[in-house]
Amino acid sequence: MTVAEQLDSVVGRVASVARRAGREPDSVQLVAVSKTFPADVIRSAIARGQRVFGENRVQEAQQKWPHLKAETAGIELHLIGPLQSNKAADAVALFDVIETVDREKIARVLSEETKRQGRSLRFYIQVNTGLEPQKAGIAPDETVEFVRFCNQELGMTVEGLMCIPPAAENPGPHFALLAKLAAECGLRRLSMGMSGDFETAIEFGATSVRVGSAIFGTR
Ligand SMILES: *Cc1c(COP(=O)(O)O)cnc(C)c1O
């Protein structure tokens, strides 16, 4: 199948699970994860109507996206990978949504850069729902306080929570935990679910699913 056909198929699956869950199909945003794929492949998804994309590395995104954004109006680019402070200014200049705010230091730098550049980004807090030592993210029991800190003390626009469940576990309980934490924070948006589990994530209330290989192929 071509990228356009695989995109159509994922869009269709998102819509049918959403309907089955009693939700409007457009209540679930599809973030097409284009990391490692070249601009020409991404262009075929854009030509098919996709406008929201995710990349996990600032440097790689800088090589592809300024052109692609200039070619097509209405592109929304999400950073879904870890961010170092020394890349924060570049990230703020290029991305529209940063989904991986995971510690106080990066939150402070992002807040300052957003103001300095006069940009109006939206942010997600990444939660380490499995408390995995090698994985980024705020601990579940620190999430409510961290969201309050980012929104109220730093003046950021935190719109939701994001998680990447442990690869070897059933993702359902992690999605349920993220949904519960978001409710406690008064946040409505949940970025959860990838190629292998986005349908489950939608059943648990995902408002964004981040799908790469099911659209673009194996990396
Ligand atoms: C790569 C990546 C995805 C997409 O993964 P697929 O399994 O290819 O759909 C989603 N979220 C994050 C954070 C990623 O790094």
CSV table of C-alpha atoms and ligand atoms in Angstrom, one decimal:
chain,number,residue,atom,x,y,z
A,1,MET,CA,0.0,0.0,0.0
A,2,THR,CA,1.1,3.6,-0.6
A,3,VAL,CA,1.5,6.1,2.2
A,4,ALA,CA,-1.7,7.8,1.0
A,5,GLU,CA,-3.6,4.5,1.3
A,6,GLN,CA,-2.1,3.6,4.7
A,7,LEU,CA,-3.0,7.1,5.9
A,8,ASP,CA,-6.6,6.6,4.7
A,9,SER,CA,-6.7,3.3,6.5
A,10,VAL,CA,-5.5,4.8,9.8
A,11,VAL,CA,-7.9,7.7,9.5
A,12,GLY,CA,-10.7,5.2,8.9
A,13,ARG,CA,-9.7,3.1,11.9
A,14,VAL,CA,-9.5,6.2,14.2
A,15,ALA,CA,-13.0,7.2,13.1
A,16,SER,CA,-14.6,3.8,13.6
A,17,VAL,CA,-13.1,3.3,17.1
A,18,ALA,CA,-14.2,6.8,18.0
A,19,ARG,CA,-17.7,6.1,16.9
A,20,ARG,CA,-17.8,2.8,18.6
A,21,ALA,CA,-16.7,4.6,21.8
A,22,GLY,CA,-19.6,7.0,21.4
A,23,ARG,CA,-17.3,9.9,20.4
A,24,GLU,CA,-17.1,12.1,17.3
A,25,PRO,CA,-14.4,11.1,14.9
A,26,ASP,CA,-13.0,14.6,14.9
A,27,SER,CA,-12.5,14.5,18.7
A,28,VAL,CA,-9.4,12.4,18.0
A,29,GLN,CA,-6.5,14.2,16.4
A,30,LEU,CA,-4.2,12.0,14.3
A,31,VAL,CA,-0.5,13.1,14.7
A,32,ALA,CA,1.4,11.5,11.8
A,33,VAL,CA,4.8,10.6,13.1
A,34,SER,CA,7.2,11.3,10.3
A,35,LYS,CA,10.6,10.8,12.1
A,36,THR,CA,13.3,9.3,9.8
A,37,PHE,CA,11.1,9.7,6.7
A,38,PRO,CA,12.3,12.2,4.0
A,39,ALA,CA,10.3,15.2,2.8
A,40,ASP,CA,9.0,13.5,-0.3
A,41,VAL,CA,7.3,10.8,1.7
A,42,ILE,CA,5.9,13.4,4.0
A,43,ARG,CA,4.6,15.4,1.0
A,44,SER,CA,2.4,12.4,-0.1
A,45,ALA,CA,0.7,12.5,3.3
A,46,ILE,CA,0.3,16.3,3.1
A,47,ALA,CA,-1.2,15.9,-0.5
A,48,ARG,CA,-3.7,13.4,1.0
A,49,GLY,CA,-4.9,16.1,3.5
A,50,GLN,CA,-2.9,15.3,6.6
A,51,ARG,CA,-1.8,18.5,8.4
A,52,VAL,CA,-0.6,17.4,11.9
A,53,PHE,CA,2.8,15.8,12.2
A,54,GLY,CA,5.1,14.6,14.9
A,55,GLU,CA,8.9,14.5,15.0
A,56,ASN,CA,11.1,13.3,17.8
A,57,ARG,CA,14.4,15.2,17.1
A,58,VAL,CA,14.8,18.9,16.8
A,59,GLN,CA,17.7,18.8,14.4
A,60,GLU,CA,16.1,16.4,12.0
A,61,ALA,CA,12.9,18.4,12.0
A,62,GLN,CA,14.9,21.6,11.2
A,63,GLN,CA,16.1,20.0,8.1
A,64,LYS,CA,12.7,19.0,6.8
A,65,TRP,CA,10.0,21.2,8.1
A,66,PRO,CA,10.8,24.9,7.4
A,67,HIS,CA,10.4,24.0,3.7
A,68,LEU,CA,7.3,21.8,4.2
A,69,LYS,CA,5.6,24.5,6.3
A,70,ALA,CA,6.4,27.2,3.8
A,71,GLU,CA,4.8,25.0,1.0
A,72,THR,CA,1.5,24.3,2.8
A,73,ALA,CA,-0.6,26.5,5.1
A,74,GLY,CA,-2.0,25.1,8.3
A,75,ILE,CA,0.7,22.6,9.2
A,76,GLU,CA,0.8,21.8,12.9
A,77,LEU,CA,4.1,20.3,14.1
A,78,HIS,CA,4.4,18.4,17.4
A,79,LEU,CA,7.7,17.6,19.2
A,80,ILE,CA,7.3,14.1,20.7
A,81,GLY,CA,10.9,13.3,21.6
A,82,PRO,CA,13.1,14.4,24.5
A,83,LEU,CA,14.3,18.0,24.5
A,84,GLN,CA,17.6,19.3,25.8
A,85,SER,CA,17.8,22.9,27.1
A,86,ASN,CA,20.3,23.9,24.4
A,87,LYS,CA,17.8,23.0,21.7
A,88,ALA,CA,14.8,24.8,23.3
A,89,ALA,CA,15.1,28.0,21.4
A,90,ASP,CA,15.2,26.1,18.1
A,91,ALA,CA,12.2,23.9,19.2
A,92,VAL,CA,10.2,27.0,20.1
A,93,ALA,CA,10.9,28.6,16.8
A,94,LEU,CA,9.8,25.5,14.7
A,95,PHE,CA,7.2,23.5,16.6
A,96,ASP,CA,3.6,24.4,17.4
A,97,VAL,CA,3.1,21.9,20.2
A,98,ILE,CA,5.7,20.4,22.5
A,99,GLU,CA,4.5,17.2,24.0
A,100,THR,CA,7.5,16.3,26.1
A,101,VAL,CA,7.8,18.8,29.0
A,102,ASP,CA,9.1,16.5,31.6
A,103,ARG,CA,11.1,18.5,34.2
A,104,GLU,CA,11.2,21.9,35.9
A,105,LYS,CA,14.4,23.1,34.1
A,106,ILE,CA,13.1,22.5,30.6
A,107,ALA,CA,9.7,24.1,31.6
A,108,ARG,CA,11.5,27.3,32.7
A,109,VAL,CA,13.6,27.5,29.5
A,110,LEU,CA,10.6,26.8,27.3
A,111,SER,CA,8.5,29.4,29.1
A,112,GLU,CA,11.2,32.1,28.7
A,113,GLU,CA,11.9,31.2,25.1
A,114,THR,CA,8.2,31.3,24.2
A,115,LYS,CA,7.9,34.8,25.7
A,116,ARG,CA,11.2,36.0,24.1
A,117,GLN,CA,10.2,34.8,20.6
A,118,GLY,CA,6.6,36.0,21.0
A,119,ARG,CA,5.3,32.6,20.1
A,120,SER,CA,2.1,30.9,21.3
A,121,LEU,CA,3.0,27.3,21.7
A,122,ARG,CA,0.9,24.7,23.4
A,123,PHE,CA,2.4,22.1,25.7
A,124,TYR,CA,1.8,18.6,27.1
A,125,ILE,CA,3.4,17.2,30.2
A,126,GLN,CA,5.0,13.8,29.6
A,127,VAL,CA,4.1,11.4,32.5
A,128,ASN,CA,6.2,8.3,33.2
A,129,THR,CA,3.2,6.1,34.0
A,130,GLY,CA,5.3,3.0,34.3
A,131,LEU,CA,8.0,4.7,36.5
A,132,GLU,CA,10.6,3.4,34.1
A,133,PRO,CA,14.1,4.6,35.2
A,134,GLN,CA,15.3,5.0,31.6
A,135,LYS,CA,12.2,6.8,30.4
A,136,ALA,CA,11.5,10.6,30.6
A,137,GLY,CA,8.5,12.0,32.3
A,138,ILE,CA,7.1,13.3,35.5
A,139,ALA,CA,6.1,10.7,38.1
A,140,PRO,CA,2.4,10.2,38.3
A,141,ASP,CA,2.2,11.5,41.9
A,142,GLU,CA,4.0,14.7,41.0
A,143,THR,CA,1.9,15.5,37.9
A,144,VAL,CA,-0.9,17.7,39.5
A,145,GLU,CA,1.7,20.0,41.2
A,146,PHE,CA,3.9,20.2,38.1
A,147,VAL,CA,1.0,21.1,35.8
A,148,ARG,CA,0.0,23.8,38.3
A,149,PHE,CA,3.6,25.1,38.4
A,150,CYS,CA,3.8,25.3,34.6
A,151,ASN,CA,0.5,27.0,34.1
A,152,GLN,CA,0.4,29.3,37.1
A,153,GLU,CA,4.0,30.1,37.9
A,154,LEU,CA,5.5,30.0,34.4
A,155,GLY,CA,2.4,31.1,32.5
A,156,MET,CA,2.6,28.2,30.1
A,157,THR,CA,-0.3,26.9,28.1
A,158,VAL,CA,-0.4,23.2,29.2
A,159,GLU,CA,-3.3,21.6,27.4
A,160,GLY,CA,-2.8,18.0,28.2
A,161,LEU,CA,-0.8,15.0,29.3
A,162,MET,CA,1.2,12.5,27.2
A,163,CYS,CA,2.6,9.1,27.9
A,164,ILE,CA,4.5,6.2,26.4
A,165,PRO,CA,3.5,3.0,28.2
A,166,PRO,CA,6.2,0.4,28.9
A,167,ALA,CA,6.7,-1.6,25.7
A,168,ALA,CA,6.2,-5.0,27.4
A,169,GLU,CA,3.0,-4.2,29.3
A,170,ASN,CA,-0.7,-4.1,28.5
A,171,PRO,CA,-1.1,-0.4,27.8
A,172,GLY,CA,-4.7,-0.1,29.1
A,173,PRO,CA,-3.9,0.6,32.7
A,174,HIS,CA,-1.4,3.2,31.7
A,175,PHE,CA,-3.9,5.0,29.5
A,176,ALA,CA,-6.5,4.8,32.3
A,177,LEU,CA,-3.9,6.3,34.8
A,178,LEU,CA,-3.1,9.2,32.3
A,179,ALA,CA,-6.8,9.9,31.9
A,180,LYS,CA,-7.4,9.9,35.7
A,181,LEU,CA,-4.4,12.3,36.2
A,182,ALA,CA,-5.6,14.7,33.5
A,183,ALA,CA,-9.0,14.8,35.1
A,184,GLU,CA,-7.3,15.7,38.4
A,185,CYS,CA,-5.4,18.4,36.7
A,186,GLY,CA,-8.5,19.8,35.0
A,187,LEU,CA,-7.0,19.0,31.6
A,188,ARG,CA,-9.0,17.8,28.6
A,189,ARG,CA,-6.4,16.5,26.2
A,190,LEU,CA,-4.6,13.2,26.3
A,191,SER,CA,-1.8,12.3,23.8
A,192,MET,CA,-1.6,8.5,24.0
A,193,GLY,CA,-1.5,5.5,21.6
A,194,MET,CA,0.9,4.6,18.8
A,195,SER,CA,0.6,2.3,15.7
A,196,GLY,CA,0.2,-0.8,17.9
A,197,ASP,CA,-2.3,0.5,20.4
A,198,PHE,CA,-4.0,3.6,19.2
A,199,GLU,CA,-7.4,1.9,19.1
A,200,THR,CA,-7.1,0.9,22.8
A,201,ALA,CA,-6.0,4.5,23.6
A,202,ILE,CA,-9.1,6.0,21.9
A,203,GLU,CA,-11.3,3.7,24.0
A,204,PHE,CA,-9.5,5.1,27.1
A,205,GLY,CA,-10.2,8.7,26.0
A,206,ALA,CA,-7.2,9.7,23.8
A,207,THR,CA,-7.7,13.0,22.1
A,208,SER,CA,-4.4,12.7,20.1
A,209,VAL,CA,-2.9,9.5,18.8
A,210,ARG,CA,0.7,9.5,17.5
A,211,VAL,CA,1.0,7.1,14.6
A,212,GLY,CA,4.1,6.5,12.6
A,213,SER,CA,4.8,3.1,11.1
A,214,ALA,CA,1.2,2.2,10.4
A,215,ILE,CA,1.2,5.2,8.0
A,216,PHE,CA,4.8,5.6,6.7
A,217,GLY,CA,6.0,2.0,7.0
A,218,THR,CA,8.8,0.4,9.1
A,219,ARG,CA,11.7,2.6,10.1
B,1,LIG,C1,8.1,7.0,17.2
B,1,LIG,C2,7.1,7.5,18.1
B,1,LIG,C3,5.7,7.2,17.9
B,1,LIG,C4,5.1,6.5,16.7
B,1,LIG,O1,5.4,5.1,16.8
B,1,LIG,P1,4.8,4.0,15.8
B,1,LIG,O2,4.9,2.8,16.6
B,1,LIG,O3,5.7,4.0,14.6
B,1,LIG,O4,3.5,4.4,15.5
B,1,LIG,C5,4.8,7.7,18.8
B,1,LIG,N1,5.2,8.4,19.9
B,1,LIG,C6,6.5,8.6,20.2
B,1,LIG,C7,6.9,9.4,21.4
B,1,LIG,C8,7.5,8.2,19.3
B,1,LIG,O5,8.8,8.4,19.5
